[in-house]
C-alpha cells in the first residue's frame, strides 16, 4: 500500500483517499467541522488546513508588516490545503502541527467564535462540543471582537425531534448532507450569506423523516439538539457501554449512555460498524432506550388482575416450581423471545427439553413494521435468528400456541419476554390456564396473561448476544445494574431448574456462550470502531 508522511509518521492510504481519511483510518486527528467519514466532502469550514511540505507545495506572495521599515514588505507563505479535500500522493509530506497549519487553525477557530454565544453552561453539547475542544487545542485566545455579535433565530423547532439554534451553527452543512445523502430528503438547506447564513427547513415541511436524530448526532456543535435529550443530563456525568439496538433485526451497534449515579440510561448513539450500520441509526431505534425504564416490572408476583400478590424472588420461584410440577412436562408450552438474548433463549430451550421434557417450543415476536432500504429491517425484533437457533427449526408462533391451548395439547406455559404481535385480548385462551409463568423485564401482553410473574434483567442490565438478519452474532455489554435482586433470565431459569431437580450446568455467561456457539449464533461481528 502506498504511504505518505503526516507529522513524521508513515501513513498508508488507498488510491483516492484524502489526507483526512488516511489520517482518520490511522488514528491521527486533524481538526475538522464539516468533514464526516460517512458524508461527501463539503470543504467549507477550513478548520482542516494543513501544510504540504513536499511534492505539491506552493508558495503564495503576501505582504508582511516590517517593524523596522514601519511598512508592509513583500513576502511569501506556503499555500495551505484542506486535508478533507486534498487527495494523498505517494511520498507526500504533510504537517498538521507546524506553525503555518496551527496558525490557520487558530484563525478559523477565532473566526467561528466571533459571533458565537458564550452559552456553554446551558448548552447540551457542552462537554462534547468541537468548538470547545478545538478552542483548547488550537485557539486558546480571547475574543478580539468587542462589538455586539450577529443575532440569529434561536430555539427553532425544525420538527418533532429537533430544535435549531442559529447562533451556535458553524454552517458545516453536515445536517443538510445527512438529509440529502443518507435519507434522500432535501428538507434542510442554507440561506443568506456570510455571518448571516442559517440553516432552514424547506417551506411547508418539517424535519420529520425517520433519521432526524442523525442530524443532531453529526452536528459538531450545539446548534441542533434533540428534544428528547436536551436539558436532561450533562454529558460528563455519563458513561457508556457497547450495545446493540433492539428496534429491529438490523442490529445497529450503539453506545448506551447512562448515568452511574442514578443507574439510568439517557440516550443511545450509533457505534460505527461498517458491516452493519456504518455510522447511523434510525429515530425509532434511538428511542428504544426508553424501554429500559418505562413499564418496568420490578416485583415478583402471583395471581392475575386485582388478585395479584407481591412476593420475593425466592418465594415466586418456589411457587413456579410447585405449579409446574402439577403438570405433565410434555404438555407445558415454552415461549422463547425474539427480543431476548441468545443466551436467555438457549437456557430456556434447554429448560424446556432437559428439565420439563417438552418439545412444545414457540417464539414470541413483534409483528413487523415499515422497513426501508437505508437501515430499518421489516422485522422489528432484534434476535429472531438467535431465538430460532435456540428453538430448533421447528419452533412455532404464539398463534400456534393459542391453537394448541384451545386443542388441549398445552395446559401450562413458561414465557420469556413481554413482546408479542398478539395483544393480551388475543392471548385470552392462555389467560385461562392454571399455570402461566412469565419471565419478563417489562409489562406487556405476555405478563398480563400470566399468573406467576418473575422480573428478569432488561437488555441494558445484562450482557448478551443478538443475531441480526445477516446472521452476525453481536455481543452487547451490561450498562447498568439491575434493580433489587433481579437477575438475567438465564440465571433465574438455572435456579428454577435446580428447584425442579433438573440440571442446567451454567454457572457463568461464558458457560452459556460456549454451549451457544455450535447452535448457530453465527460469526461474531468485528470489533466496532469507536
Ligand atoms: S446545524 Fe450543526 S450540522 Fe447543521 S450546519 Fe449548523 S453546525 Fe453544521
Ligand atoms: S434500523 Fe433497526 S437496529 Fe438500526 S437503529 Fe433503527 S431500529 Fe435500531
Ligand atoms: S473539514 Fe476540511 S474544510 Fe471542513
Short mmCIF file of C-alpha atoms in Angstrom, two decimals, residues 18-484:
data_model
loop_
_atom_site.label_atom_id
_atom_site.label_comp_id
_atom_site.label_asym_id
_atom_site.label_seq_id
_atom_site.Cartn_x
_atom_site.Cartn_y
_atom_site.Cartn_z
CA UNK A 18 -7.96 12.25 1.03
CA UNK A 19 -5.34 13.23 3.60
CA UNK A 20 -8.13 13.45 6.19
CA UNK A 21 -9.45 9.94 5.51
CA UNK A 22 -5.99 8.38 5.57
CA UNK A 23 -5.23 10.17 8.85
CA UNK A 24 -8.60 9.15 10.33
CA UNK A 25 -8.03 5.50 9.47
CA UNK A 26 -4.62 5.70 11.05
CA UNK A 27 -5.95 7.32 14.22
CA UNK A 28 -4.47 10.78 13.60
CA UNK A 29 -6.90 13.59 14.36
CA UNK A 30 -6.82 16.56 12.02
CA UNK A 31 -9.22 19.19 13.38
CA UNK A 32 -12.38 19.42 11.33
CA UNK A 33 -16.00 20.51 11.46
CA UNK A 34 -17.57 19.85 8.09
CA UNK A 35 -15.88 16.54 7.27
CA UNK A 36 -17.63 13.35 8.36
CA UNK A 37 -16.45 9.89 7.31
CA UNK A 38 -19.96 8.91 6.19
CA UNK A 39 -20.73 12.03 4.15
CA UNK A 40 -19.48 13.72 0.98
CA UNK A 41 -16.74 16.34 1.20
CA UNK A 42 -18.00 19.91 1.58
CA UNK A 43 -14.66 21.53 2.48
CA UNK A 44 -16.35 24.67 3.72
CA UNK A 45 -15.18 25.11 7.32
CA UNK A 46 -11.40 25.35 6.56
CA UNK A 47 -10.56 24.01 10.01
CA UNK A 48 -8.54 21.19 8.48
CA UNK A 49 -5.99 23.35 6.65
CA UNK A 50 -2.59 21.62 6.57
CA UNK A 51 0.76 22.42 5.04
CA UNK A 52 2.19 20.18 2.36
CA UNK A 53 5.91 20.37 2.82
CA UNK A 54 6.89 18.33 -0.23
CA UNK A 55 5.65 17.48 -3.68
CA UNK A 56 2.72 19.79 -4.30
CA UNK A 57 3.98 22.62 -2.07
CA UNK A 58 3.18 26.04 -3.44
CA UNK A 59 4.18 29.49 -2.06
CA UNK A 60 1.86 32.47 -2.15
CA UNK A 61 3.03 36.09 -2.40
CA UNK A 62 1.89 38.13 0.61
CA UNK A 63 2.65 41.44 2.29
CA UNK A 64 4.05 41.23 5.82
CA UNK A 65 4.43 44.06 8.29
CA UNK A 66 8.06 45.02 8.88
CA UNK A 67 8.58 46.76 12.22
CA UNK A 68 11.96 48.16 11.27
CA UNK A 69 10.81 49.65 8.00
CA UNK A 70 7.46 50.51 9.52
CA UNK A 71 5.67 49.31 6.40
CA UNK A 72 4.39 46.18 4.62
CA UNK A 73 7.04 44.35 2.61
CA UNK A 74 6.64 41.55 0.02
CA UNK A 75 6.98 38.07 1.42
CA UNK A 76 5.79 34.52 0.73
CA UNK A 77 3.93 31.92 2.75
CA UNK A 78 3.07 28.33 1.95
CA UNK A 79 -0.39 27.73 0.49
CA UNK A 80 -2.39 25.60 2.88
CA UNK A 81 -4.72 22.85 1.70
CA UNK A 82 -7.92 21.45 3.20
CA UNK A 83 -6.97 17.93 4.31
CA UNK A 84 -10.54 16.76 3.76
CA UNK A 85 -10.37 17.56 0.07
CA UNK A 86 -6.74 17.07 -0.95
CA UNK A 87 -6.02 13.56 -2.17
CA UNK A 88 -2.95 11.72 -0.92
CA UNK A 89 0.13 11.34 -3.07
CA UNK A 90 2.93 8.83 -2.73
CA UNK A 91 5.77 10.23 -0.58
CA UNK A 92 3.77 13.38 0.18
CA UNK A 93 4.79 15.04 3.44
CA UNK A 94 2.11 16.83 5.42
CA UNK A 95 2.36 18.98 8.51
CA UNK A 96 -0.77 19.41 10.63
CA UNK A 97 1.06 20.81 13.65
CA UNK A 98 3.56 23.22 12.09
CA UNK A 99 3.42 26.96 12.69
CA UNK A 100 1.51 27.69 9.46
CA UNK A 101 -1.13 24.99 9.94
CA UNK A 102 -1.67 25.78 13.60
CA UNK A 103 -1.89 29.50 12.84
CA UNK A 104 -4.60 28.80 10.27
CA UNK A 105 -6.50 26.51 12.63
CA UNK A 106 -6.39 29.14 15.39
CA UNK A 107 -7.56 31.82 12.93
CA UNK A 108 -10.51 29.71 11.74
CA UNK A 109 -11.38 28.94 15.32
CA UNK A 110 -11.31 32.61 16.26
CA UNK A 111 -13.39 33.48 13.21
CA UNK A 112 -16.03 30.86 14.08
CA UNK A 113 -16.26 32.15 17.63
CA UNK A 114 -16.58 35.84 16.73
CA UNK A 115 -20.37 35.73 16.83
CA UNK A 116 -20.81 32.54 18.79
CA UNK A 117 -22.83 32.94 22.00
CA UNK A 118 -20.93 32.07 25.17
CA UNK A 119 -23.73 29.88 26.45
CA UNK A 120 -21.78 26.71 27.14
CA UNK A 121 -23.22 26.44 30.67
CA UNK A 122 -26.72 25.91 29.26
CA UNK A 123 -25.77 24.18 26.01
CA UNK A 124 -26.41 20.44 25.72
CA UNK A 125 -23.34 19.97 23.55
CA UNK A 126 -21.03 21.24 26.31
CA UNK A 127 -18.56 18.51 27.09
CA UNK A 128 -18.68 17.01 23.59
CA UNK A 129 -18.53 20.20 21.51
CA UNK A 130 -15.90 20.54 18.81
CA UNK A 131 -15.79 24.32 19.31
CA UNK A 132 -14.88 23.81 22.96
CA UNK A 133 -12.34 21.07 22.21
CA UNK A 134 -10.60 22.96 19.42
CA UNK A 135 -10.60 26.22 21.34
CA UNK A 136 -8.48 24.48 23.96
CA UNK A 137 -6.30 22.69 21.42
CA UNK A 138 -5.98 25.17 18.60
CA UNK A 139 -7.19 28.62 19.63
CA UNK A 140 -6.88 29.29 23.28
CA UNK A 141 -7.09 33.03 22.96
CA UNK A 142 -9.52 35.71 23.98
CA UNK A 143 -12.04 37.08 21.54
CA UNK A 144 -10.81 40.29 19.85
CA UNK A 145 -14.24 41.41 18.66
CA UNK A 146 -15.91 43.60 21.24
CA UNK A 147 -18.98 44.71 19.30
CA UNK A 148 -22.43 43.16 19.56
CA UNK A 149 -22.46 39.72 17.90
CA UNK A 150 -24.77 38.96 14.98
CA UNK A 151 -28.06 37.59 16.26
CA UNK A 152 -29.93 34.78 14.55
CA UNK A 153 -33.01 32.62 15.16
CA UNK A 154 -32.82 30.54 18.33
CA UNK A 155 -34.95 27.70 19.67
CA UNK A 156 -36.45 27.00 16.23
CA UNK A 157 -38.45 23.75 16.13
CA UNK A 158 -37.32 22.04 12.97
CA UNK A 159 -39.76 19.22 13.58
CA UNK A 160 -40.99 16.84 16.24
CA UNK A 161 -37.50 15.82 17.34
CA UNK A 162 -35.01 18.63 16.64
CA UNK A 163 -34.51 22.22 17.80
CA UNK A 164 -32.17 24.64 15.96
CA UNK A 165 -30.07 27.46 17.39
CA UNK A 166 -28.76 29.58 14.51
CA UNK A 167 -26.24 31.47 16.67
CA UNK A 168 -24.40 28.28 17.57
CA UNK A 169 -24.31 26.97 13.98
CA UNK A 170 -20.92 26.84 12.24
CA UNK A 171 -22.52 26.26 8.81
CA UNK A 172 -20.72 23.00 8.24
CA UNK A 173 -23.75 21.59 6.30
CA UNK A 174 -23.39 18.14 7.83
CA UNK A 175 -27.07 18.13 8.80
CA UNK A 176 -28.07 19.06 5.25
CA UNK A 177 -25.89 16.31 3.82
CA UNK A 178 -27.32 13.71 6.21
CA UNK A 179 -30.80 14.52 4.89
CA UNK A 180 -29.63 14.57 1.26
CA UNK A 181 -27.21 11.66 1.23
CA UNK A 182 -28.43 9.23 3.89
CA UNK A 183 -32.16 9.77 3.62
CA UNK A 184 -32.57 11.29 0.13
CA UNK A 185 -34.85 14.02 1.53
CA UNK A 186 -33.70 17.58 0.77
CA UNK A 187 -35.65 19.02 3.68
CA UNK A 188 -32.84 21.24 5.01
CA UNK A 189 -30.82 23.88 3.22
CA UNK A 190 -28.86 27.03 3.93
CA UNK A 191 -29.86 30.62 3.16
CA UNK A 192 -28.24 34.06 3.36
CA UNK A 193 -24.53 34.85 3.11
CA UNK A 194 -21.50 35.24 5.37
CA UNK A 195 -22.25 35.70 9.04
CA UNK A 196 -25.97 35.96 8.26
CA UNK A 197 -26.10 32.36 6.99
CA UNK A 198 -28.52 29.98 8.62
CA UNK A 199 -29.95 26.51 8.11
CA UNK A 200 -33.66 26.37 7.41
CA UNK A 201 -36.39 23.82 6.75
CA UNK A 202 -37.97 23.67 3.28
CA UNK A 203 -41.16 25.80 3.25
CA UNK A 204 -44.23 23.73 4.04
CA UNK A 205 -42.15 20.95 5.51
CA UNK A 206 -40.91 19.75 8.89
CA UNK A 207 -37.76 17.82 9.59
CA UNK A 208 -39.72 14.64 10.08
CA UNK A 209 -38.15 11.77 8.19
CA UNK A 210 -37.07 8.63 10.01
CA UNK A 211 -33.45 9.66 10.59
CA UNK A 212 -33.87 13.18 12.00
CA UNK A 213 -31.79 12.42 15.10
CA UNK A 214 -28.79 11.76 12.87
CA UNK A 215 -28.75 15.49 12.04
CA UNK A 216 -28.26 16.21 15.74
CA UNK A 217 -25.76 13.36 16.01
CA UNK A 218 -23.49 14.77 13.28
CA UNK A 219 -23.81 18.41 14.35
CA UNK A 220 -20.34 19.19 15.73
CA UNK A 221 -21.66 21.96 17.97
CA UNK A 222 -24.83 22.63 19.94
CA UNK A 223 -26.80 24.11 17.04
CA UNK A 224 -29.08 21.09 16.70
CA UNK A 225 -30.36 19.50 19.88
CA UNK A 226 -32.64 16.56 20.37
CA UNK A 227 -35.91 17.47 22.03
CA UNK A 228 -35.77 14.16 23.82
CA UNK A 229 -32.31 14.61 25.38
CA UNK A 230 -31.95 18.38 25.81
CA UNK A 231 -31.63 19.64 29.38
CA UNK A 232 -31.83 16.09 30.80
CA UNK A 233 -28.18 15.27 31.55
CA UNK A 234 -24.68 16.73 31.43
CA UNK A 235 -22.58 14.50 29.25
CA UNK A 236 -19.55 14.50 31.55
CA UNK A 237 -21.59 12.55 34.09
CA UNK A 238 -22.49 9.90 31.53
CA UNK A 239 -20.65 6.64 30.97
CA UNK A 240 -21.07 4.38 28.01
CA UNK A 241 -21.41 0.67 27.30
CA UNK A 242 -21.36 -1.01 23.88
CA UNK A 243 -24.87 -2.09 22.96
CA UNK A 244 -26.95 -3.41 20.07
CA UNK A 245 -30.24 -1.74 19.17
CA UNK A 246 -33.36 -3.77 19.99
CA UNK A 247 -35.52 -1.90 17.46
CA UNK A 248 -35.21 -4.28 14.53
CA UNK A 249 -33.29 -7.15 13.01
CA UNK A 250 -30.62 -4.84 11.53
CA UNK A 251 -28.90 -4.80 14.92
CA UNK A 252 -27.33 -1.35 14.72
CA UNK A 253 -24.38 -1.00 17.08
CA UNK A 254 -24.88 1.53 19.83
CA UNK A 255 -23.25 3.39 22.66
CA UNK A 256 -25.59 3.08 25.62
CA UNK A 257 -25.06 6.30 27.60
CA UNK A 258 -26.06 6.04 31.24
CA UNK A 259 -25.56 7.97 34.45
CA UNK A 260 -23.97 5.65 37.02
CA UNK A 261 -25.19 7.87 39.86
CA UNK A 262 -28.81 7.01 39.11
CA UNK A 263 -28.36 3.78 37.11
CA UNK A 264 -30.39 5.42 34.38
CA UNK A 265 -29.95 5.20 30.62
CA UNK A 266 -30.29 8.62 28.95
CA UNK A 267 -29.69 8.02 25.30
CA UNK A 268 -28.28 5.80 22.57
CA UNK A 269 -25.75 6.88 19.97
CA UNK A 270 -24.63 4.97 16.89
CA UNK A 271 -21.41 2.99 17.27
CA UNK A 272 -19.58 2.72 13.96
CA UNK A 273 -19.71 -0.72 12.38
CA UNK A 274 -19.04 -0.78 8.67
CA UNK A 275 -20.61 -4.26 8.31
CA UNK A 276 -23.94 -3.38 9.89
CA UNK A 277 -24.98 0.24 10.38
CA UNK A 278 -21.89 2.19 9.26
CA UNK A 279 -22.32 5.43 11.26
CA UNK A 280 -26.07 5.60 11.63
CA UNK A 281 -29.26 4.68 13.45
CA UNK A 282 -32.92 5.46 12.82
CA UNK A 283 -35.04 7.58 15.15
CA UNK A 284 -37.17 4.71 16.43
CA UNK A 285 -34.04 2.77 17.27
CA UNK A 286 -32.53 5.74 19.10
CA UNK A 287 -35.65 5.89 21.27
CA UNK A 288 -35.58 2.22 22.30
CA UNK A 289 -33.53 3.20 25.36
CA UNK A 290 -36.82 4.27 26.94
CA UNK A 291 -37.91 0.66 27.26
CA UNK A 292 -35.31 0.19 29.97
CA UNK A 293 -37.28 2.35 32.38
CA UNK A 294 -40.84 2.51 31.02
CA UNK A 295 -43.38 -0.11 32.11
CA UNK A 296 -40.62 -1.84 34.02
CA UNK A 297 -41.69 -4.79 36.16
CA UNK A 298 -39.70 -4.87 39.37
CA UNK A 299 -41.58 -7.02 41.83
CA UNK A 300 -42.26 -10.77 41.54
CA UNK A 301 -45.96 -11.54 41.83
CA UNK A 302 -48.56 -14.26 41.60
CA UNK A 303 -52.20 -14.05 40.60
CA UNK A 304 -53.97 -12.13 37.87
CA UNK A 305 -55.50 -8.67 37.73
CA UNK A 306 -56.81 -7.39 41.06
CA UNK A 307 -55.72 -10.57 42.82
CA UNK A 308 -52.07 -10.08 42.00
CA UNK A 309 -49.94 -10.51 45.13
CA UNK A 310 -46.30 -9.48 45.52
CA UNK A 311 -43.68 -11.99 46.67
CA UNK A 312 -39.91 -12.24 46.92
CA UNK A 313 -37.88 -13.82 44.13
CA UNK A 314 -37.26 -16.95 46.21
CA UNK A 315 -40.96 -17.30 47.04
CA UNK A 316 -42.10 -16.82 43.48
CA UNK A 317 -39.61 -19.39 42.21
CA UNK A 318 -40.91 -21.89 44.76
CA UNK A 319 -44.48 -21.22 43.61
CA UNK A 320 -43.45 -21.63 39.96
CA UNK A 321 -41.75 -24.91 40.82
CA UNK A 322 -44.81 -26.28 42.71
CA UNK A 323 -47.24 -25.27 39.98
CA UNK A 324 -45.15 -26.62 37.11
CA UNK A 325 -44.77 -29.94 38.92
CA UNK A 326 -48.54 -30.33 38.84
CA UNK A 327 -48.42 -30.53 35.02
CA UNK A 328 -47.15 -33.23 32.73
CA UNK A 329 -43.89 -31.76 31.38
CA UNK A 330 -44.68 -32.65 27.76
CA UNK A 331 -47.85 -30.56 27.95
CA UNK A 332 -46.05 -27.37 29.01
CA UNK A 333 -45.62 -24.84 26.20
CA UNK A 334 -42.36 -22.87 26.35
CA UNK A 335 -42.18 -19.48 24.66
CA UNK A 336 -38.80 -18.10 23.60
CA UNK A 337 -38.44 -14.41 22.83
CA UNK A 338 -37.15 -12.69 19.70
CA UNK A 339 -36.39 -9.75 21.99
CA UNK A 340 -34.18 -11.56 24.47
CA UNK A 341 -30.55 -12.54 24.08
CA UNK A 342 -29.44 -15.79 22.53
CA UNK A 343 -28.11 -16.78 25.96
CA UNK A 344 -31.53 -16.36 27.63
CA UNK A 345 -33.23 -18.22 24.80
CA UNK A 346 -30.70 -21.02 24.78
CA UNK A 347 -31.09 -21.69 28.51
CA UNK A 348 -34.89 -21.55 28.23
CA UNK A 349 -34.80 -24.06 25.36
CA UNK A 350 -32.56 -26.32 27.48
CA UNK A 351 -35.01 -25.89 30.38
CA UNK A 352 -37.83 -26.99 28.08
CA UNK A 353 -36.08 -30.06 26.75
CA UNK A 354 -33.93 -31.17 29.68
CA UNK A 355 -36.00 -30.16 32.71
CA UNK A 356 -39.62 -30.14 31.57
CA UNK A 357 -39.17 -32.71 28.81
CA UNK A 358 -41.32 -30.84 26.31
CA UNK A 359 -40.83 -30.16 22.63
CA UNK A 360 -43.63 -27.63 22.51
CA UNK A 361 -41.45 -24.59 21.84
CA UNK A 362 -42.80 -21.33 20.44
CA UNK A 363 -41.34 -17.91 19.69
CA UNK A 364 -42.95 -14.62 20.73
CA UNK A 365 -42.14 -11.71 18.47
CA UNK A 366 -43.42 -8.35 17.33
CA UNK A 367 -45.35 -8.46 14.11
CA UNK A 368 -43.14 -6.30 11.89
CA UNK A 369 -43.03 -2.63 10.89
CA UNK A 370 -42.18 -0.49 7.89
CA UNK A 371 -38.62 -1.17 6.81
CA UNK A 372 -36.63 0.87 4.32
CA UNK A 373 -33.58 0.47 2.13
CA UNK A 374 -31.37 2.53 4.45
CA UNK A 375 -31.22 0.58 7.72
CA UNK A 376 -34.62 -0.33 9.04
CA UNK A 377 -35.46 -4.00 8.63
CA UNK A 378 -39.08 -5.10 8.28
CA UNK A 379 -38.66 -7.48 11.22
CA UNK A 380 -38.87 -5.28 14.34
CA UNK A 381 -37.28 -7.91 16.57
CA UNK A 382 -33.56 -7.83 17.38
CA UNK A 383 -32.99 -11.56 17.81
CA UNK A 384 -35.43 -13.70 15.86
CA UNK A 385 -32.46 -15.55 14.36
CA UNK A 386 -30.97 -16.23 17.81
CA UNK A 387 -34.31 -17.45 19.18
CA UNK A 388 -34.78 -19.70 16.16
CA UNK A 389 -31.30 -21.12 16.58
CA UNK A 390 -32.08 -21.91 20.23
CA UNK A 391 -35.50 -23.37 19.46
CA UNK A 392 -34.50 -25.50 16.52
CA UNK A 393 -36.06 -25.31 13.09
CA UNK A 394 -39.49 -26.47 14.28
CA UNK A 395 -40.32 -23.50 16.56
CA UNK A 396 -43.84 -22.23 16.22
CA UNK A 397 -45.51 -18.86 16.74
CA UNK A 398 -47.77 -17.71 19.55
CA UNK A 399 -50.73 -18.21 17.21
CA UNK A 400 -49.85 -21.90 17.15
CA UNK A 401 -49.58 -21.89 20.95
CA UNK A 402 -53.10 -20.47 21.19
CA UNK A 403 -54.35 -23.24 18.89
CA UNK A 404 -52.56 -25.86 20.99
CA UNK A 405 -54.09 -24.43 24.17
CA UNK A 406 -57.54 -24.46 22.59
CA UNK A 407 -56.94 -28.01 21.33
CA UNK A 408 -56.00 -29.16 24.84
CA UNK A 409 -52.41 -30.10 23.93
CA UNK A 410 -50.89 -27.44 26.19
CA UNK A 411 -52.10 -26.82 29.74
CA UNK A 412 -49.31 -24.65 31.19
CA UNK A 413 -46.93 -22.04 29.74
CA UNK A 414 -43.49 -20.67 30.57
CA UNK A 415 -42.89 -17.49 28.56
CA UNK A 416 -39.86 -15.25 28.17
CA UNK A 417 -40.19 -11.53 27.43
CA UNK A 418 -43.10 -9.18 27.05
CA UNK A 419 -43.43 -8.50 23.32
CA UNK A 420 -45.98 -10.26 21.22
CA UNK A 421 -47.71 -9.44 17.97
CA UNK A 422 -50.88 -10.51 19.76
CA UNK A 423 -52.36 -8.27 22.45
CA UNK A 424 -53.49 -9.54 25.85
CA UNK A 425 -57.04 -9.99 24.44
CA UNK A 426 -55.87 -12.30 21.67
CA UNK A 427 -53.87 -14.23 24.25
CA UNK A 428 -57.13 -14.82 26.18
CA UNK A 429 -57.05 -18.63 25.98
CA UNK A 430 -53.62 -18.58 27.66
CA UNK A 431 -55.00 -16.37 30.44
CA UNK A 432 -57.39 -19.20 31.35
CA UNK A 433 -54.61 -21.71 32.04
CA UNK A 434 -53.86 -22.65 35.65
CA UNK A 435 -50.11 -22.04 35.30
CA UNK A 436 -48.57 -19.32 33.14
CA UNK A 437 -45.08 -18.27 34.20
CA UNK A 438 -43.76 -15.03 32.70
CA UNK A 439 -40.06 -14.13 32.90
CA UNK A 440 -40.02 -10.53 31.85
CA UNK A 441 -38.33 -7.17 32.28
CA UNK A 442 -41.37 -5.09 31.27
CA UNK A 443 -45.12 -5.18 31.38
CA UNK A 444 -46.83 -6.26 28.18
CA UNK A 445 -49.28 -8.79 26.71
CA UNK A 446 -47.44 -11.88 27.99
CA UNK A 447 -47.02 -10.81 31.63
CA UNK A 448 -50.61 -9.59 31.63
CA UNK A 449 -51.98 -13.07 30.94
CA UNK A 450 -49.56 -14.76 33.37
CA UNK A 451 -50.33 -15.68 36.95
CA UNK A 452 -46.70 -16.05 38.00
CA UNK A 453 -44.54 -13.08 37.05
CA UNK A 454 -40.79 -13.16 37.61
CA UNK A 455 -38.89 -9.96 36.75
CA UNK A 456 -35.62 -10.50 34.87
CA UNK A 457 -32.92 -8.19 33.53
CA UNK A 458 -33.58 -5.97 30.55
CA UNK A 459 -31.02 -5.79 27.73
CA UNK A 460 -29.34 -2.81 29.42
CA UNK A 461 -28.86 -4.74 32.67
CA UNK A 462 -27.09 -7.80 31.32
CA UNK A 463 -24.55 -8.80 28.73
CA UNK A 464 -25.67 -10.99 25.87
CA UNK A 465 -25.76 -11.65 22.15
CA UNK A 466 -28.22 -10.81 19.39
CA UNK A 467 -28.01 -12.40 15.95
CA UNK A 468 -29.01 -9.92 13.28
CA UNK A 469 -30.68 -10.53 9.92
CA UNK A 470 -27.30 -11.04 8.28
CA UNK A 471 -26.59 -13.86 10.72
CA UNK A 472 -23.97 -11.81 12.54
CA UNK A 473 -23.83 -12.53 16.27
CA UNK A 474 -23.23 -9.25 18.07
CA UNK A 475 -22.40 -9.07 21.73
CA UNK A 476 -23.62 -6.27 23.96
CA UNK A 477 -22.46 -5.44 27.45
CA UNK A 478 -24.28 -4.58 30.64
CA UNK A 479 -24.70 -0.83 31.11
CA UNK A 480 -26.46 -0.51 34.45
CA UNK A 481 -27.05 -2.94 37.33
CA UNK A 482 -30.49 -4.46 37.61
CA UNK A 483 -32.60 -3.12 40.47
CA UNK A 484 -33.02 -5.24 43.60
#
